[in-house]
Short mmCIF file of C-alpha atoms in Angstrom, two decimals:
data_model
loop_
_atom_site.label_atom_id
_atom_site.label_comp_id
_atom_site.label_asym_id
_atom_site.label_seq_id
_atom_site.Cartn_x
_atom_site.Cartn_y
_atom_site.Cartn_z
CA MET B 13 17.32 -25.97 -11.44
CA LYS B 14 18.46 -26.47 -15.08
CA LEU B 15 18.82 -22.51 -17.03
CA ARG B 16 16.51 -24.19 -19.79
CA ASP B 17 13.83 -24.86 -18.01
CA LEU B 18 13.81 -21.43 -16.14
CA LEU B 19 13.53 -19.47 -19.43
CA ALA B 20 11.01 -22.00 -21.09
CA ASN B 21 8.86 -19.11 -21.35
CA ILE B 22 10.94 -16.30 -22.38
CA ASP B 23 12.48 -15.97 -25.97
CA TYR B 24 15.94 -15.46 -25.57
CA LYS B 25 19.69 -15.94 -26.82
CA CYS B 26 22.72 -18.08 -25.94
CA ILE B 27 25.85 -15.43 -26.31
CA SER B 28 28.32 -18.14 -24.17
CA GLY B 29 28.13 -21.04 -22.18
CA ASP B 30 25.36 -23.62 -22.16
CA VAL B 31 21.71 -23.23 -21.00
CA ASP B 32 21.84 -26.74 -19.38
CA THR B 33 24.04 -25.04 -16.82
CA ASP B 34 22.19 -25.94 -12.98
CA ILE B 35 20.34 -23.18 -11.43
CA ALA B 36 20.59 -22.85 -7.52
CA ASP B 37 18.48 -19.29 -7.21
CA LEU B 38 17.53 -16.62 -9.34
CA ILE B 39 19.36 -13.17 -7.83
CA TYR B 40 18.77 -9.96 -8.61
CA ASP B 41 20.77 -8.17 -6.09
CA SER B 42 24.65 -8.81 -6.66
CA ARG B 43 25.83 -7.67 -2.94
CA LYS B 44 23.46 -11.76 -2.20
CA VAL B 45 25.00 -13.91 -5.21
CA THR B 46 26.14 -16.99 -4.19
CA GLU B 47 27.23 -19.70 -5.97
CA ASN B 48 26.05 -21.57 -9.04
CA THR B 49 22.70 -18.64 -9.07
CA ALA B 50 21.62 -16.59 -11.68
CA PHE B 51 22.10 -12.87 -11.45
CA PHE B 52 19.85 -10.93 -13.49
CA CYS B 53 21.20 -7.34 -14.70
CA MET B 54 18.28 -4.72 -13.66
CA THR B 55 18.15 -1.38 -14.83
CA GLY B 56 16.72 0.46 -12.24
CA ALA B 57 15.89 4.57 -11.91
CA LYS B 58 19.71 4.59 -10.32
CA THR B 59 21.49 2.36 -11.51
CA ASP B 60 21.73 -0.61 -14.12
CA GLY B 61 22.51 -4.11 -12.88
CA HIS B 62 24.61 -4.44 -15.55
CA GLU B 63 27.91 -2.84 -14.03
CA TYR B 64 27.85 -5.50 -11.22
CA ALA B 65 27.83 -8.81 -13.72
CA GLU B 66 31.72 -8.72 -13.11
CA ALA B 67 31.07 -8.81 -8.81
CA ALA B 68 28.70 -11.32 -9.54
CA ILE B 69 30.98 -13.72 -11.19
CA GLU B 70 33.41 -13.05 -8.62
CA LEU B 71 30.90 -14.52 -5.63
CA GLY B 72 29.86 -16.90 -7.39
CA ALA B 73 27.04 -16.44 -10.53
CA SER B 74 27.15 -19.17 -13.23
CA ALA B 75 24.29 -17.57 -15.43
CA ILE B 76 24.13 -13.35 -16.52
CA ILE B 77 21.39 -12.27 -17.51
CA VAL B 78 21.88 -9.36 -19.94
CA GLU B 79 19.92 -6.61 -21.72
CA TYR B 80 23.37 -5.83 -24.30
CA GLU B 81 26.16 -8.46 -24.52
CA LEU B 82 28.43 -7.86 -21.79
CA PRO B 83 32.02 -8.91 -22.56
CA LEU B 84 32.22 -11.87 -19.49
CA PRO B 85 34.13 -14.51 -19.86
CA LYS B 86 33.45 -17.34 -21.90
CA ASN B 87 33.46 -20.22 -19.62
CA ILE B 88 30.12 -18.05 -18.62
CA THR B 89 26.57 -19.23 -19.61
CA GLN B 90 25.89 -15.10 -20.57
CA ILE B 91 21.85 -14.87 -21.84
CA GLN B 92 20.73 -11.83 -23.72
CA VAL B 93 17.09 -10.93 -22.58
CA LYS B 94 15.01 -7.91 -24.59
CA SER B 95 14.04 -7.22 -20.94
CA THR B 96 15.73 -8.94 -17.91
CA ARG B 97 12.52 -7.77 -15.53
CA VAL B 98 10.18 -9.79 -17.48
CA ALA B 99 12.91 -12.92 -17.48
CA LEU B 100 12.81 -12.54 -13.90
CA ALA B 101 9.13 -12.61 -13.62
CA GLU B 102 9.12 -15.62 -15.88
CA ALA B 103 11.68 -17.59 -14.79
CA SER B 104 10.61 -16.56 -11.13
CA ILE B 105 6.91 -18.19 -12.20
CA VAL B 106 8.74 -21.27 -13.01
CA TYR B 107 11.54 -22.18 -9.84
CA PHE B 108 8.43 -21.25 -7.34
CA GLY B 109 6.12 -23.48 -9.17
CA ASN B 110 3.61 -21.00 -10.36
CA PRO B 111 1.90 -20.45 -7.16
CA ALA B 112 -0.21 -17.84 -8.14
CA SER B 113 -2.17 -21.12 -9.75
CA ARG B 114 -2.34 -22.18 -7.51
CA MET B 115 -5.20 -19.45 -5.44
CA LYS B 116 -7.45 -17.07 -6.73
CA MET B 117 -5.94 -13.45 -7.63
CA ILE B 118 -7.67 -10.53 -6.11
CA GLY B 119 -5.51 -6.96 -7.64
CA ILE B 120 -5.90 -4.01 -6.85
CA THR B 121 -4.89 -0.70 -8.69
CA GLY B 122 -5.77 3.22 -7.83
CA THR B 123 -4.61 6.22 -6.73
CA LYS B 124 -6.30 5.55 -3.16
CA GLY B 125 -8.23 3.36 -1.30
CA LYS B 126 -6.02 -0.39 -2.47
CA THR B 127 -4.59 -0.74 1.75
CA SER B 128 -8.59 -0.54 2.73
CA THR B 129 -9.83 -2.45 0.08
CA SER B 130 -8.06 -5.36 -0.02
CA PHE B 131 -8.47 -5.33 3.95
CA MET B 132 -12.17 -5.85 3.56
CA ILE B 133 -11.76 -8.04 0.75
CA LYS B 134 -9.24 -10.10 3.00
CA ASP B 135 -11.62 -10.36 6.36
CA ILE B 136 -14.72 -10.95 4.55
CA ILE B 137 -13.37 -14.01 2.87
CA GLU B 138 -11.62 -15.32 5.74
CA LYS B 139 -15.17 -14.46 7.53
CA SER B 140 -16.44 -17.22 5.12
CA GLY B 141 -13.83 -19.49 6.16
CA HIS B 142 -11.38 -19.81 3.60
CA ALA B 143 -7.68 -18.70 3.77
CA CYS B 144 -6.52 -14.85 2.75
CA GLY B 145 -3.55 -14.00 2.59
CA ILE B 146 -2.25 -10.69 1.64
CA ILE B 147 0.46 -8.14 -0.08
CA GLY B 148 0.48 -4.64 -0.06
CA THR B 149 2.08 -1.55 1.64
CA ILE B 150 1.56 -3.14 4.89
CA GLY B 151 3.55 -5.88 3.84
CA ALA B 152 2.85 -9.95 3.68
CA MET B 153 0.28 -11.21 5.71
CA TRP B 154 -1.74 -14.69 5.84
CA LYS B 155 -2.94 -16.63 9.06
CA ASP B 156 -0.19 -15.64 11.80
CA LYS B 157 2.19 -14.75 10.15
CA LYS B 158 3.80 -11.32 8.40
CA VAL B 159 6.37 -10.61 6.50
CA LYS B 160 8.17 -6.71 5.42
CA THR B 161 8.48 -6.30 2.08
CA GLY B 162 9.35 -3.02 1.92
CA LEU B 163 7.41 -2.23 -1.00
CA THR B 164 3.97 -1.18 -2.07
CA THR B 165 4.14 -4.08 -4.96
CA PRO B 166 7.74 -5.98 -4.56
CA GLU B 167 10.02 -7.93 -7.25
CA SER B 168 8.60 -10.44 -8.73
CA TYR B 169 11.14 -13.03 -7.34
CA VAL B 170 10.05 -11.36 -3.75
CA ILE B 171 6.52 -11.79 -5.07
CA HIS B 172 6.04 -15.90 -6.31
CA SER B 173 8.60 -16.01 -2.48
CA LEU B 174 5.64 -15.31 -1.36
CA LEU B 175 2.78 -17.04 -3.00
CA SER B 176 4.46 -20.26 -2.88
CA ASP B 177 4.22 -19.87 0.90
CA MET B 178 1.37 -18.96 0.84
CA ALA B 179 -0.05 -21.45 -1.20
CA ASP B 180 1.90 -24.42 0.84
CA ASP B 181 0.68 -23.07 3.66
CA GLY B 182 -3.10 -23.76 2.44
CA CYS B 183 -4.12 -20.10 1.25
CA GLU B 184 -6.95 -20.22 -1.36
CA TYR B 185 -7.05 -16.31 -1.89
CA VAL B 186 -4.77 -14.33 -2.62
CA VAL B 187 -5.46 -9.76 -2.12
CA MET B 188 -2.20 -8.17 -3.62
CA GLU B 189 -1.91 -3.62 -4.02
CA VAL B 190 -0.67 -3.57 -7.97
CA SER B 191 0.95 -0.17 -8.61
CA SER B 192 1.88 1.79 -11.05
CA GLN B 193 5.07 1.69 -10.91
CA ALA B 194 4.96 -2.19 -10.21
CA ILE B 195 3.62 -3.10 -14.05
CA MET B 196 6.30 -0.25 -15.51
CA LEU B 197 8.63 -2.68 -13.57
CA ASN B 198 7.07 -6.12 -15.08
CA ARG B 199 7.03 -6.91 -11.11
CA THR B 200 3.68 -8.63 -11.94
CA ALA B 201 4.71 -10.20 -15.42
CA GLY B 202 3.16 -13.03 -15.72
CA ILE B 203 0.54 -12.85 -13.64
CA MET B 204 -3.20 -13.86 -14.35
CA PHE B 205 -5.75 -12.00 -12.18
CA ASP B 206 -9.05 -13.78 -11.44
CA ILE B 207 -9.93 -10.29 -10.79
CA GLY B 208 -8.47 -6.47 -10.81
CA ILE B 209 -10.71 -3.72 -9.41
CA PHE B 210 -9.79 -0.15 -10.07
CA THR B 211 -10.31 2.50 -7.11
CA ASN B 212 -10.03 5.61 -8.42
CA PHE B 213 -7.60 7.75 -10.32
CA SER B 214 -5.92 11.14 -9.64
CA PRO B 215 -2.88 12.82 -9.95
CA ASP B 216 0.39 11.37 -8.00
CA HIS B 217 3.44 9.81 -8.73
CA ILE B 218 4.64 12.05 -11.68
CA GLY B 219 8.67 13.17 -11.38
CA GLU B 220 11.71 11.80 -11.66
CA GLY B 221 12.40 7.90 -10.64
CA GLU B 222 8.49 7.10 -11.18
CA HIS B 223 5.38 8.50 -14.10
CA SER B 224 6.32 11.22 -16.87
CA SER B 225 2.91 12.53 -17.24
CA LEU B 226 -0.15 11.64 -16.33
CA ASP B 227 -0.94 9.96 -19.00
CA GLU B 228 1.51 7.51 -18.66
CA TYR B 229 0.81 7.21 -14.86
CA ARG B 230 -2.95 5.90 -15.71
CA ARG B 231 -1.83 3.71 -19.04
CA TYR B 232 0.38 1.64 -16.34
CA LYS B 233 -2.25 1.32 -14.49
CA GLN B 234 -4.88 0.02 -17.03
CA LYS B 235 -2.44 -2.56 -17.67
CA LEU B 236 -3.35 -4.24 -15.19
CA PHE B 237 -7.00 -5.33 -16.56
CA ALA B 238 -4.78 -7.19 -19.98
CA GLN B 239 -3.93 -9.69 -17.20
CA SER B 240 -7.49 -10.02 -15.23
CA LYS B 241 -10.34 -12.14 -15.95
CA VAL B 242 -12.73 -10.47 -14.70
CA GLY B 243 -12.47 -6.13 -14.10
CA ILE B 244 -13.92 -4.13 -11.97
CA PHE B 245 -14.43 -0.29 -12.10
CA ASN B 246 -15.34 2.68 -9.90
CA ALA B 247 -17.88 3.91 -12.89
CA ASP B 248 -18.01 7.74 -10.43
CA ASP B 249 -14.28 7.90 -11.59
CA GLU B 250 -14.55 10.18 -14.65
CA VAL B 251 -11.21 7.69 -16.50
CA CYS B 252 -13.56 4.71 -15.95
CA ASP B 253 -14.60 5.18 -19.23
CA THR B 254 -11.47 4.83 -20.59
CA PHE B 255 -10.07 2.31 -18.50
CA ILE B 256 -13.15 -0.50 -19.33
CA LYS B 257 -12.29 0.77 -23.20
CA TYR B 258 -8.74 -0.52 -23.07
CA SER B 259 -9.63 -3.66 -20.70
CA ALA B 260 -9.12 -7.15 -21.96
CA CYS B 261 -10.95 -8.46 -18.95
CA ASP B 262 -13.45 -11.44 -20.19
CA ALA B 263 -16.48 -9.67 -18.50
CA ASN B 264 -16.29 -6.31 -16.65
CA TYR B 265 -18.16 -5.35 -13.48
CA THR B 266 -19.00 -1.43 -12.10
CA PHE B 267 -20.00 0.07 -9.17
CA GLY B 268 -21.29 3.59 -7.77
CA CYS B 269 -23.92 5.82 -7.29
CA SER B 270 -25.30 5.75 -10.87
CA GLU B 271 -28.13 3.68 -12.64
CA GLU B 272 -26.31 1.87 -14.63
CA CYS B 273 -23.51 0.22 -12.13
CA ASP B 274 -23.60 -3.65 -11.70
CA LEU B 275 -23.99 -2.55 -7.76
CA LYS B 276 -25.42 0.61 -6.80
CA ALA B 277 -25.15 3.06 -3.52
CA ASP B 278 -27.57 5.34 -3.12
CA SER B 279 -28.36 7.48 0.82
CA ILE B 280 -25.09 7.83 1.77
CA SER B 281 -24.77 9.13 5.02
CA LYS B 282 -21.66 10.09 7.93
CA TRP B 283 -22.87 8.65 11.69
CA SER B 284 -21.51 9.22 14.78
CA ASP B 285 -21.75 7.24 18.73
CA GLY B 286 -19.84 7.67 21.14
CA GLY B 287 -16.72 8.38 19.45
CA MET B 288 -16.85 6.09 16.44
CA LEU B 289 -17.32 7.29 12.79
CA GLY B 290 -18.31 5.62 10.66
CA VAL B 291 -20.93 5.63 7.05
CA THR B 292 -23.92 4.16 6.57
CA PHE B 293 -25.29 3.57 2.66
CA ASN B 294 -27.66 1.29 0.62
CA VAL B 295 -26.78 -1.01 -2.54
CA SER B 296 -29.14 -2.63 -5.03
CA GLY B 297 -28.30 -4.96 -8.32
CA LEU B 298 -25.96 -7.88 -7.44
CA ILE B 299 -26.24 -7.28 -3.62
CA ASP B 300 -29.47 -5.23 -1.93
CA GLY B 301 -29.28 -4.43 1.42
CA GLU B 302 -27.76 -2.01 3.76
CA VAL B 303 -24.54 -1.78 5.01
CA VAL B 304 -22.25 -0.32 7.96
CA LEU B 305 -18.99 0.37 8.14
CA SER B 306 -17.43 1.88 10.94
CA ILE B 307 -15.61 3.72 9.25
CA PRO B 308 -15.69 7.23 8.50
CA GLY B 309 -15.10 8.86 5.10
CA VAL B 310 -17.77 8.45 2.39
CA PHE B 311 -14.51 6.94 0.00
CA ASN B 312 -14.65 4.47 2.31
CA ALA B 313 -17.71 3.37 1.28
CA TYR B 314 -16.77 3.97 -2.44
CA ASN B 315 -13.38 0.92 -1.14
CA ALA B 316 -16.33 -1.11 0.82
CA MET B 317 -18.95 -1.76 -2.77
CA SER B 318 -15.18 -3.03 -4.83
CA GLY B 319 -15.00 -5.15 -2.11
CA MET B 320 -18.79 -6.04 -1.72
CA LEU B 321 -18.56 -6.55 -5.82
CA ALA B 322 -15.28 -8.95 -5.66
CA CYS B 323 -16.57 -11.30 -2.88
CA LYS B 324 -20.07 -11.20 -4.62
CA LEU B 325 -18.56 -12.48 -7.65
CA LEU B 326 -16.50 -14.73 -5.31
CA ASP B 327 -19.83 -16.89 -4.65
CA ILE B 328 -19.51 -15.42 -0.86
CA ASP B 329 -23.02 -14.97 1.09
CA THR B 330 -24.55 -11.60 1.64
CA GLU B 331 -25.10 -11.68 4.95
CA THR B 332 -21.18 -12.28 5.74
CA ILE B 333 -20.30 -10.00 3.46
CA MET B 334 -22.52 -7.11 5.55
CA SER B 335 -21.46 -8.53 8.80
CA VAL B 336 -17.95 -8.55 7.96
CA LEU B 337 -18.03 -4.76 7.32
CA LYS B 338 -19.82 -3.52 10.09
CA ASP B 339 -16.61 -4.26 12.27
CA VAL B 340 -13.82 -4.24 9.23
CA ARG B 341 -11.08 -2.11 10.66
CA VAL B 342 -8.09 -1.02 8.38
CA LEU B 343 -4.16 -1.20 9.90
CA GLY B 344 -3.30 2.86 9.84
CA ARG B 345 -5.80 4.39 7.53
CA VAL B 346 -8.60 6.59 9.21
CA GLU B 347 -8.43 3.66 12.03
CA LEU B 348 -10.40 4.47 15.14
CA VAL B 349 -8.68 3.71 18.44
CA PRO B 350 -11.05 3.84 21.32
CA VAL B 351 -10.43 5.21 24.13
CA SER B 352 -13.54 7.16 25.03
CA ASP B 353 -17.08 8.29 24.72
CA GLU B 354 -16.85 11.81 24.67
CA PHE B 355 -14.33 11.88 21.86
CA SER B 356 -12.87 9.96 18.69
CA VAL B 357 -8.58 8.89 18.21
CA ILE B 358 -7.94 8.12 15.24
CA VAL B 359 -4.94 6.33 13.49
CA ASP B 360 -3.74 7.54 9.83
CA TYR B 361 -1.17 7.05 7.56
CA ALA B 362 -1.02 10.15 5.64
CA HIS B 363 2.23 12.19 5.74
CA ASN B 364 1.86 14.22 2.89
CA GLU B 365 -0.22 17.30 1.77
CA VAL B 366 -2.03 15.11 -1.18
CA SER B 367 -3.73 12.57 1.36
CA THR B 368 -3.54 14.67 5.07
CA ARG B 369 -5.45 17.47 3.49
CA SER B 370 -7.71 14.09 2.21
CA VAL B 371 -8.25 12.70 5.35
CA LEU B 372 -9.32 15.66 6.81
CA THR B 373 -11.27 17.46 5.33
CA THR B 374 -13.39 13.73 5.22
CA LEU B 375 -13.38 13.94 9.61
CA ARG B 376 -14.11 18.64 9.15
CA GLU B 377 -17.62 16.85 7.19
CA TYR B 378 -18.26 15.49 11.27
CA ASN B 379 -18.45 18.64 12.20
CA PRO B 380 -15.73 17.72 15.18
CA ALA B 381 -16.06 20.80 17.95
CA HIS B 382 -12.00 20.86 17.77
CA LEU B 383 -10.16 18.88 15.30
CA ILE B 384 -6.90 18.36 16.56
CA SER B 385 -3.52 16.87 14.48
CA VAL B 386 -0.70 15.31 16.32
CA TYR B 387 2.03 14.87 13.82
CA GLY B 388 5.90 15.67 12.78
CA ALA B 389 8.13 14.87 9.90
CA GLY B 390 10.45 12.56 8.50
CA GLY B 391 14.00 13.55 8.94
CA ASN B 392 16.30 13.11 5.84
CA ARG B 393 13.43 13.77 3.21
CA SER B 394 11.67 16.82 1.50
CA VAL B 395 11.47 20.20 3.41
CA LEU B 396 9.15 21.56 0.91
CA ARG B 397 6.83 18.70 2.31
CA ARG B 398 6.95 19.71 5.76
CA TYR B 399 6.27 23.04 4.81
CA ASP B 400 2.94 22.41 3.10
CA MET B 401 1.86 19.81 5.95
CA GLY B 402 1.94 22.83 8.06
CA GLU B 403 0.01 25.01 5.69
CA VAL B 404 -2.38 22.45 4.88
CA THR B 405 -2.88 21.50 9.31
CA GLY B 406 -2.95 24.85 10.27
CA GLU B 407 -5.98 25.35 7.93
CA LEU B 408 -7.53 22.48 8.79
CA CYS B 409 -6.76 21.47 12.62
CA ASP B 410 -8.05 23.94 15.41
CA LEU B 411 -4.79 23.05 17.15
CA CYS B 412 -1.52 21.13 16.09
CA VAL B 413 1.07 19.50 18.21
CA LEU B 414 3.82 18.83 16.35
CA THR B 415 6.24 15.29 18.30
CA CYS B 416 8.11 13.18 16.48
CA ASP B 417 8.07 11.50 13.54
CA ASN B 418 11.36 9.14 11.89
CA PRO B 419 13.41 11.87 12.77
CA ARG B 420 16.14 9.61 11.36
CA ASP B 421 19.16 11.84 11.07
CA GLU B 422 17.85 15.18 12.00
CA GLU B 423 16.89 16.94 15.20
CA VAL B 424 13.28 17.25 15.45
CA SER B 425 12.99 20.80 16.73
CA ALA B 426 14.70 21.81 13.15
CA ILE B 427 12.05 19.65 11.84
CA ASN B 428 9.47 20.98 13.56
CA GLU B 429 10.91 24.63 12.69
CA ASP B 430 10.42 23.87 9.37
CA ILE B 431 6.85 23.38 9.59
CA LYS B 432 6.10 25.65 11.56
CA ILE B 433 7.00 28.04 8.67
CA GLY B 434 3.77 26.53 6.45
CA LEU B 435 1.87 26.61 9.68
CA ALA B 436 2.67 30.62 9.54
CA ARG B 437 1.64 30.71 6.23
CA SER B 438 -2.27 29.51 7.02
CA ASN B 439 -1.99 30.84 10.77
CA GLY B 440 -2.16 27.88 12.57
CA LYS B 441 -2.46 27.26 15.89
CA TYR B 442 0.15 25.04 17.83
CA VAL B 443 2.50 22.83 20.35
CA GLU B 444 5.33 21.19 20.43
CA ILE B 445 6.18 18.11 22.55
CA GLU B 446 9.12 16.24 21.03
CA ASP B 447 7.57 12.85 22.65
CA ARG B 448 5.56 11.73 20.45
CA VAL B 449 3.51 9.54 23.73
CA ASP B 450 3.69 12.88 25.42
CA ALA B 451 1.88 14.46 22.56
CA ILE B 452 -1.09 12.13 22.28
CA ALA B 453 -1.26 12.37 26.00
CA TYR B 454 -1.35 15.88 25.59
CA ALA B 455 -4.05 15.77 22.87
CA ILE B 456 -6.16 13.34 25.10
CA GLU B 457 -5.92 14.95 28.75
CA HIS B 458 -6.91 18.87 26.72
CA ALA B 459 -10.51 16.86 24.34
CA VAL B 460 -13.37 18.00 24.81
CA LYS B 461 -17.18 16.27 23.81
CA ASP B 462 -17.23 16.02 20.18
CA ASP B 463 -13.23 16.44 19.76
CA ILE B 464 -11.70 14.80 16.82
CA ILE B 465 -7.64 13.60 17.23
CA ILE B 466 -5.94 13.07 14.74
CA LEU B 467 -2.63 11.08 14.53
CA LEU B 468 -0.40 11.69 10.66
CA GLY B 469 2.17 9.66 9.73
CA LYS B 470 3.02 6.83 11.40
CA GLY B 471 0.23 4.31 10.78
CA HIS B 472 0.90 0.92 9.74
CA GLU B 473 4.80 1.28 11.01
CA ASP B 474 5.61 -0.43 14.23
CA TYR B 475 9.16 1.75 14.76
CA MET B 476 10.72 5.33 15.03
CA GLU B 477 14.07 5.63 13.70
CA ILE B 478 16.76 8.08 15.34
CA LYS B 479 19.93 7.73 14.25
CA GLY B 480 20.37 5.57 12.19
CA LYS B 481 18.58 3.05 14.34
CA LYS B 482 14.60 0.98 14.59
CA TYR B 483 13.33 1.49 17.62
CA HIS B 484 9.84 0.32 18.24
CA TYR B 485 7.08 1.97 18.53
CA ASP B 486 2.75 1.68 17.36
CA GLU B 487 0.65 4.66 17.42
CA ARG B 488 -1.77 1.91 19.19
CA GLU B 489 0.14 1.04 22.02
CA ALA B 490 1.23 4.24 21.90
CA VAL B 491 -2.29 5.67 22.49
CA ARG B 492 -3.23 2.99 25.51
CA GLU B 493 0.05 4.41 26.63
CA ALA B 494 -0.52 8.22 27.05
CA TYR B 495 -4.44 7.33 28.37
CA VAL B 496 -3.09 5.93 30.80
CA LYS B 497 -0.97 8.74 31.55
CA VAL B 498 -3.98 11.07 31.69
CA CYS B 499 -5.95 8.93 33.28
CA LYS B 500 -3.03 8.82 36.24
CA LYS B 501 -1.91 12.42 36.58
CA ARG B 502 -6.02 13.51 37.02
CA ASN B 503 -6.38 10.45 39.75
CA GLY B 504 -3.93 12.16 41.56
#
């Protein structure tokens, strides 16, 4: 495409060269530059892309997009813009033919619940007979395709590349997790969402390389509703009024337990039966009826409400919505893996103190005979996180089985020594079994009626990273393998 066309929606200054030059691709990683590409000099938390402009030229880039003028050869087209991140987003929209405009776009923001809510919406849409893509923490998925992205919300070029593939493959809807970091870095710039959803808000992502304050964190989340046609908000969250106040949506809808909500819930209660756990509640307003969820936790009632409201506004019938929610599963998020009618086995991605405390507190509400956790900690990561994980699991679990979880370049035993420091703070009981399958087998073997076993940390991941290499590992497969081991041992 002509560079002029790619920059059609951007204010720019041509410092040198020709805006009518042909551009084969858009690149923001200098190592991936090839002949006749445009290189966008983006500034990150640790590196400044402007430092790699000359390297990009040596590899064949014919246009360099900058935020400040660089001393480059005059035969190279140098374009100055206010924000190279916004420029990349807008140019990517043109380059891929604005694929977002070909589908219904649902964006979800919030501290927690984005992944669970997105899966609920995706499952309901597909049950109604329409193809739906998803972009989020677990990567990108549509039909039988799955693509790893590495970020909850990928860079803008990757987003539009994925959206193009989804649209070409017949997707009519896309559900996207929109992180505050992505909004701050303009990864979703230029996308108009048909529906934007706010799940909840709590302190998180404050620190170097993320947000400077809680107020900044909130303000970036609010920005999703400056680029959404319809907004859906959790009325029971204390900052909801602020989100609605600054919403630029054509219409705003609320869900929660208060009378004025467009979708009101009451009689939220927990249930357990034959190793399964869930919640039930009644809804009234835009949807009337009883909702049965086979996922534990009152917070999932809120996730379900936001998904129900979104799907209702997409004209999906109530019967389909209710039937899907009854059987919905979310990969690696309080995901039940059925192995016994006597006790429950749950897989969850929680791998820090906040998320671990949340899921363990939720499971404690089901009054298990014993709550048993199986977990480790990632190597080459914060030691403080290990202390915190040990302390919270020691406080809330009856037994902790310390094991392996992406040790990377560290020894599992050394990582677990750090966890034990945290366990000592809360006098937590533990055993240590380095092989994760064997650790799960130990928990299953010693489980009694009404126990809950929670496997923390791996969640949706499909690998174990050891000494620089990733080996296949799936928690659900590991549970089944462990269960077979226990059965064989008991049967001699």
